[in-house]
Short mmCIF file of C-alpha atoms in Angstrom, two decimals:
data_model
loop_
_atom_site.label_atom_id
_atom_site.label_comp_id
_atom_site.label_asym_id
_atom_site.label_seq_id
_atom_site.Cartn_x
_atom_site.Cartn_y
_atom_site.Cartn_z
CA ASP A 1 -7.96 -1.26 -34.87
CA SER A 2 -5.48 -3.27 -32.78
CA GLY A 3 -6.09 -6.50 -34.66
CA VAL A 4 -7.23 -8.27 -31.48
CA THR A 5 -10.83 -9.50 -31.62
CA GLN A 6 -12.93 -10.22 -28.56
CA THR A 7 -16.39 -11.74 -28.45
CA PRO A 8 -18.98 -11.15 -27.22
CA LYS A 9 -18.79 -7.38 -26.76
CA HIS A 10 -21.57 -7.41 -24.18
CA LEU A 11 -22.95 -10.20 -22.02
CA ILE A 12 -25.65 -10.11 -19.37
CA THR A 13 -26.18 -13.14 -17.20
CA ALA A 14 -27.38 -14.19 -13.76
CA THR A 15 -25.53 -15.10 -10.61
CA GLY A 16 -24.38 -18.70 -10.51
CA GLN A 17 -24.10 -18.98 -14.28
CA ARG A 18 -21.05 -19.77 -16.42
CA VAL A 19 -19.79 -17.79 -19.42
CA THR A 20 -16.98 -18.07 -21.92
CA LEU A 21 -15.17 -15.08 -23.38
CA ARG A 22 -13.21 -15.51 -26.57
CA CYS A 23 -10.13 -13.76 -27.87
CA SER A 24 -8.43 -13.93 -31.26
CA PRO A 25 -4.96 -12.38 -31.07
CA ARG A 26 -3.25 -10.45 -33.84
CA SER A 27 -2.08 -12.68 -36.64
CA GLY A 28 1.11 -14.41 -35.58
CA ASP A 29 1.11 -13.21 -31.97
CA LEU A 30 1.98 -16.06 -29.63
CA SER A 31 1.26 -14.34 -26.32
CA VAL A 32 -2.22 -13.72 -24.95
CA TYR A 33 -2.94 -11.86 -21.73
CA TRP A 34 -6.24 -11.47 -19.91
CA TYR A 35 -7.03 -8.43 -17.79
CA GLN A 36 -10.08 -7.48 -15.74
CA GLN A 37 -11.05 -3.81 -15.57
CA SER A 38 -13.37 -2.55 -12.87
CA LEU A 39 -14.01 1.01 -11.72
CA ASP A 40 -12.38 0.62 -8.33
CA GLN A 41 -9.52 -1.76 -9.20
CA GLY A 42 -8.34 -0.53 -12.56
CA LEU A 43 -6.66 -3.06 -14.85
CA GLN A 44 -5.95 -6.30 -13.00
CA PHE A 45 -3.80 -8.97 -14.62
CA LEU A 46 -5.45 -12.38 -14.66
CA ILE A 47 -3.33 -14.78 -16.70
CA HIS A 48 -0.76 -15.03 -19.52
CA TYR A 49 -0.44 -17.76 -22.16
CA TYR A 50 2.39 -18.21 -24.60
CA ASN A 51 1.99 -20.57 -27.54
CA GLY A 52 -0.54 -22.69 -25.71
CA GLU A 53 1.19 -22.84 -22.35
CA GLU A 54 0.32 -20.96 -19.19
CA ARG A 55 3.19 -18.63 -18.31
CA ALA A 56 2.00 -16.48 -15.43
CA LYS A 57 -0.98 -16.09 -13.16
CA GLY A 58 -2.15 -12.94 -11.51
CA ASN A 59 -5.20 -12.29 -9.37
CA ILE A 60 -7.33 -14.93 -11.04
CA LEU A 61 -10.03 -16.55 -8.95
CA GLU A 62 -10.31 -20.34 -8.78
CA ARG A 63 -13.76 -20.00 -10.39
CA PHE A 64 -12.03 -18.61 -13.48
CA SER A 65 -9.96 -20.59 -15.94
CA ALA A 66 -8.41 -19.98 -19.33
CA GLN A 67 -6.72 -21.80 -22.15
CA GLN A 68 -5.00 -21.07 -25.43
CA PHE A 69 -5.71 -23.36 -28.33
CA PRO A 70 -3.36 -24.59 -31.10
CA ASP A 71 -4.68 -21.88 -33.45
CA LEU A 72 -3.61 -19.38 -30.72
CA HIS A 73 -7.08 -18.10 -29.88
CA SER A 74 -7.85 -18.04 -26.18
CA GLU A 75 -10.91 -18.47 -24.02
CA LEU A 76 -11.58 -17.23 -20.50
CA ASN A 77 -14.15 -19.26 -18.61
CA LEU A 78 -15.94 -17.66 -15.67
CA SER A 79 -18.13 -19.91 -13.52
CA SER A 80 -20.38 -19.60 -10.46
CA LEU A 81 -20.68 -15.95 -11.33
CA GLU A 82 -21.17 -13.37 -8.60
CA LEU A 83 -22.32 -9.76 -8.78
CA GLY A 84 -18.76 -8.63 -8.17
CA ASP A 85 -17.58 -10.34 -11.34
CA SER A 86 -19.29 -7.65 -13.38
CA ALA A 87 -16.47 -5.91 -15.23
CA LEU A 88 -14.82 -5.29 -18.56
CA TYR A 89 -12.55 -8.17 -19.55
CA PHE A 90 -9.70 -7.38 -21.89
CA CYS A 91 -7.54 -9.64 -23.92
CA ALA A 92 -4.18 -8.39 -25.16
CA SER A 93 -1.69 -10.02 -27.44
CA SER A 94 1.98 -9.49 -28.05
CA GLY A 95 4.11 -10.71 -30.89
CA SER A 96 7.38 -9.40 -29.57
CA SER A 97 9.97 -11.87 -28.41
CA ARG A 98 10.25 -9.58 -25.39
CA LEU A 99 8.03 -10.21 -22.43
CA ALA A 100 5.57 -7.40 -21.75
CA GLY A 101 7.52 -6.50 -18.63
CA ARG A 102 10.68 -6.08 -20.67
CA GLY A 103 9.20 -3.90 -23.36
CA GLY A 104 6.98 -6.11 -25.47
CA GLU A 105 4.05 -3.93 -26.54
CA LEU A 106 0.59 -5.14 -25.56
CA PHE A 107 -2.18 -4.81 -28.17
CA PHE A 108 -5.57 -4.77 -26.49
CA GLY A 109 -8.93 -5.78 -27.88
CA GLU A 110 -12.00 -3.67 -27.24
CA GLY A 111 -13.08 -5.84 -24.33
CA SER A 112 -16.07 -7.93 -23.31
CA ARG A 113 -18.40 -6.21 -20.87
CA LEU A 114 -19.90 -8.71 -18.45
CA THR A 115 -22.90 -7.78 -16.35
CA VAL A 116 -24.03 -10.22 -13.67
CA LEU A 117 -27.54 -9.61 -12.33
CA GLY B 11 5.10 -7.93 -6.34
CA GLU B 12 5.17 -4.50 -7.95
CA ASN B 13 2.84 -1.81 -6.60
CA VAL B 14 2.03 1.14 -8.85
CA GLU B 15 0.32 4.24 -7.50
CA GLN B 16 -1.07 6.84 -9.91
CA HIS B 17 -2.26 10.41 -9.28
CA PRO B 18 -4.51 12.21 -9.84
CA SER B 19 -7.51 10.00 -10.56
CA THR B 20 -9.15 12.79 -12.57
CA LEU B 21 -7.67 15.86 -14.21
CA SER B 22 -9.56 18.65 -15.97
CA VAL B 23 -7.70 21.20 -18.08
CA GLN B 24 -8.50 23.83 -20.66
CA GLU B 25 -7.46 23.27 -24.25
CA GLY B 26 -3.90 24.46 -24.72
CA ASP B 27 -2.90 23.89 -21.09
CA SER B 28 -0.37 21.30 -19.98
CA ALA B 29 -1.28 18.14 -18.06
CA VAL B 30 0.94 16.08 -15.78
CA ILE B 31 0.17 12.62 -14.41
CA LYS B 32 2.44 11.04 -11.82
CA CYS B 33 3.15 7.45 -10.85
CA THR B 34 5.26 5.77 -8.20
CA TYR B 35 6.46 2.18 -8.15
CA SER B 36 7.82 -0.04 -5.42
CA ASP B 37 10.33 -2.43 -7.01
CA SER B 38 13.70 -0.76 -7.48
CA ALA B 39 14.64 -3.47 -10.00
CA SER B 40 11.92 -2.35 -12.44
CA ASN B 41 13.43 -0.90 -15.60
CA TYR B 42 10.62 -0.40 -18.10
CA PHE B 43 7.76 2.07 -17.72
CA PRO B 44 5.07 2.41 -20.40
CA TRP B 45 2.04 4.67 -20.61
CA TYR B 46 -1.21 3.48 -22.18
CA LYS B 47 -4.13 5.62 -23.35
CA GLN B 48 -7.68 4.28 -23.28
CA GLU B 49 -10.29 6.13 -25.30
CA LEU B 50 -13.99 5.63 -24.64
CA GLY B 51 -15.14 2.20 -25.77
CA LYS B 52 -11.65 1.10 -26.75
CA GLY B 53 -8.87 -0.95 -25.26
CA PRO B 54 -5.69 0.68 -23.91
CA GLN B 55 -3.04 1.62 -26.45
CA LEU B 56 0.66 2.24 -25.86
CA ILE B 57 1.56 5.90 -26.39
CA ILE B 58 5.07 6.20 -24.96
CA ASP B 59 7.50 4.27 -22.78
CA ILE B 60 10.80 4.83 -21.05
CA ARG B 61 13.60 2.59 -19.87
CA SER B 62 15.67 3.11 -16.78
CA ASN B 63 18.82 4.07 -18.66
CA VAL B 64 17.30 7.44 -19.67
CA GLY B 65 15.71 10.20 -17.63
CA GLU B 66 13.39 11.68 -20.24
CA LYS B 67 11.81 10.78 -23.56
CA LYS B 68 9.74 12.98 -25.85
CA ASP B 69 7.38 12.30 -28.72
CA GLN B 70 5.82 15.47 -30.13
CA ARG B 71 3.47 16.82 -27.44
CA ILE B 72 4.00 14.03 -24.95
CA ALA B 73 6.99 13.32 -22.76
CA VAL B 74 7.81 10.96 -19.94
CA THR B 75 10.32 11.60 -17.17
CA LEU B 76 11.80 9.05 -14.80
CA ASN B 77 13.43 9.49 -11.41
CA LYS B 78 14.86 6.11 -10.42
CA THR B 79 16.13 7.32 -7.08
CA ALA B 80 12.69 8.44 -6.01
CA LYS B 81 10.99 5.61 -7.91
CA HIS B 82 8.56 7.80 -9.75
CA PHE B 83 7.79 8.65 -13.36
CA SER B 84 5.49 11.18 -14.96
CA LEU B 85 3.60 11.78 -18.19
CA HIS B 86 3.58 15.33 -19.53
CA ILE B 87 1.19 16.45 -22.24
CA THR B 88 1.67 19.96 -23.62
CA GLU B 89 -0.76 22.05 -25.68
CA THR B 90 -3.62 19.70 -24.79
CA GLN B 91 -6.40 19.16 -27.32
CA PRO B 92 -9.93 17.79 -26.84
CA GLU B 93 -8.86 14.53 -28.49
CA ASP B 94 -6.40 14.01 -25.63
CA SER B 95 -9.42 13.34 -23.39
CA ALA B 96 -9.11 9.72 -22.30
CA VAL B 97 -8.01 7.52 -19.41
CA TYR B 98 -4.25 7.23 -19.07
CA PHE B 99 -2.56 4.29 -17.35
CA CYS B 100 1.02 4.03 -16.18
CA ALA B 101 2.57 0.61 -15.71
CA ALA B 102 5.65 -1.19 -14.45
CA PRO B 103 6.83 -4.79 -14.83
CA ASN B 104 5.47 -7.38 -12.45
CA SER B 105 7.88 -9.69 -10.66
CA GLY B 106 9.17 -12.08 -13.30
CA TYR B 107 8.64 -9.46 -16.03
CA SER B 108 6.01 -11.58 -17.76
CA THR B 109 3.51 -8.77 -17.81
CA LEU B 110 2.69 -5.32 -16.47
CA THR B 111 1.15 -3.99 -13.29
CA PHE B 112 -1.01 -0.98 -14.12
CA GLY B 113 -1.88 2.06 -12.07
CA LYS B 114 -5.57 2.71 -11.49
CA GLY B 115 -5.75 5.28 -14.25
CA THR B 116 -6.25 9.01 -14.66
CA MET B 117 -9.26 10.37 -16.49
CA LEU B 118 -8.10 13.45 -18.40
CA LEU B 119 -10.78 15.87 -19.58
CA VAL B 120 -9.73 18.63 -21.98
CA SER B 121 -12.34 21.34 -22.37
CA PRO B 122 -12.45 23.42 -25.58
#
């Protein structure tokens, strides 16, 4: 158990709809990262928050947005959903003062599987 | 930004054999290279990492080697066991070092 909690574990919705994925990081971790995992693209970095502030953006679509709240939990909002948005969405947290790219270990949740029909 | 290529995409071995997974990266300034293991239904988990000031690091049955000149690094698993079956991801820092760019993963299957 990594200590990172993601809800819901599974979500099935229709094209054009909007969903919210939730992540609770490990106790005390200030950094939250969101990744999208699909069969053909592997793990794609979406966005990084540190203590409530956006720190880095990756390949995140304009239809997607995220935020980190004062209690450090984070939400990823996906809107105007398309079939191609079907994927496993991971949240990871890090408590290290080091950035992930400099050696801060990422602790991943078990993911939220989104299916868009 | 960083580009990480990983090979092979799938690897099947017999229990007790060795397995090697290779990755290349594009940014010569990168200096931290972790490997993550993802078991079925779970999120990835760090298993070993290496920094650019060393060429090899071992932890029991797993080892990672780094060739900075050639910009490639490899994961070596010896005496494989069925519980080693999983998807393995290599990674390198993205530009700005805020996070990691992952390879596309290698599915390792260890048959008893």
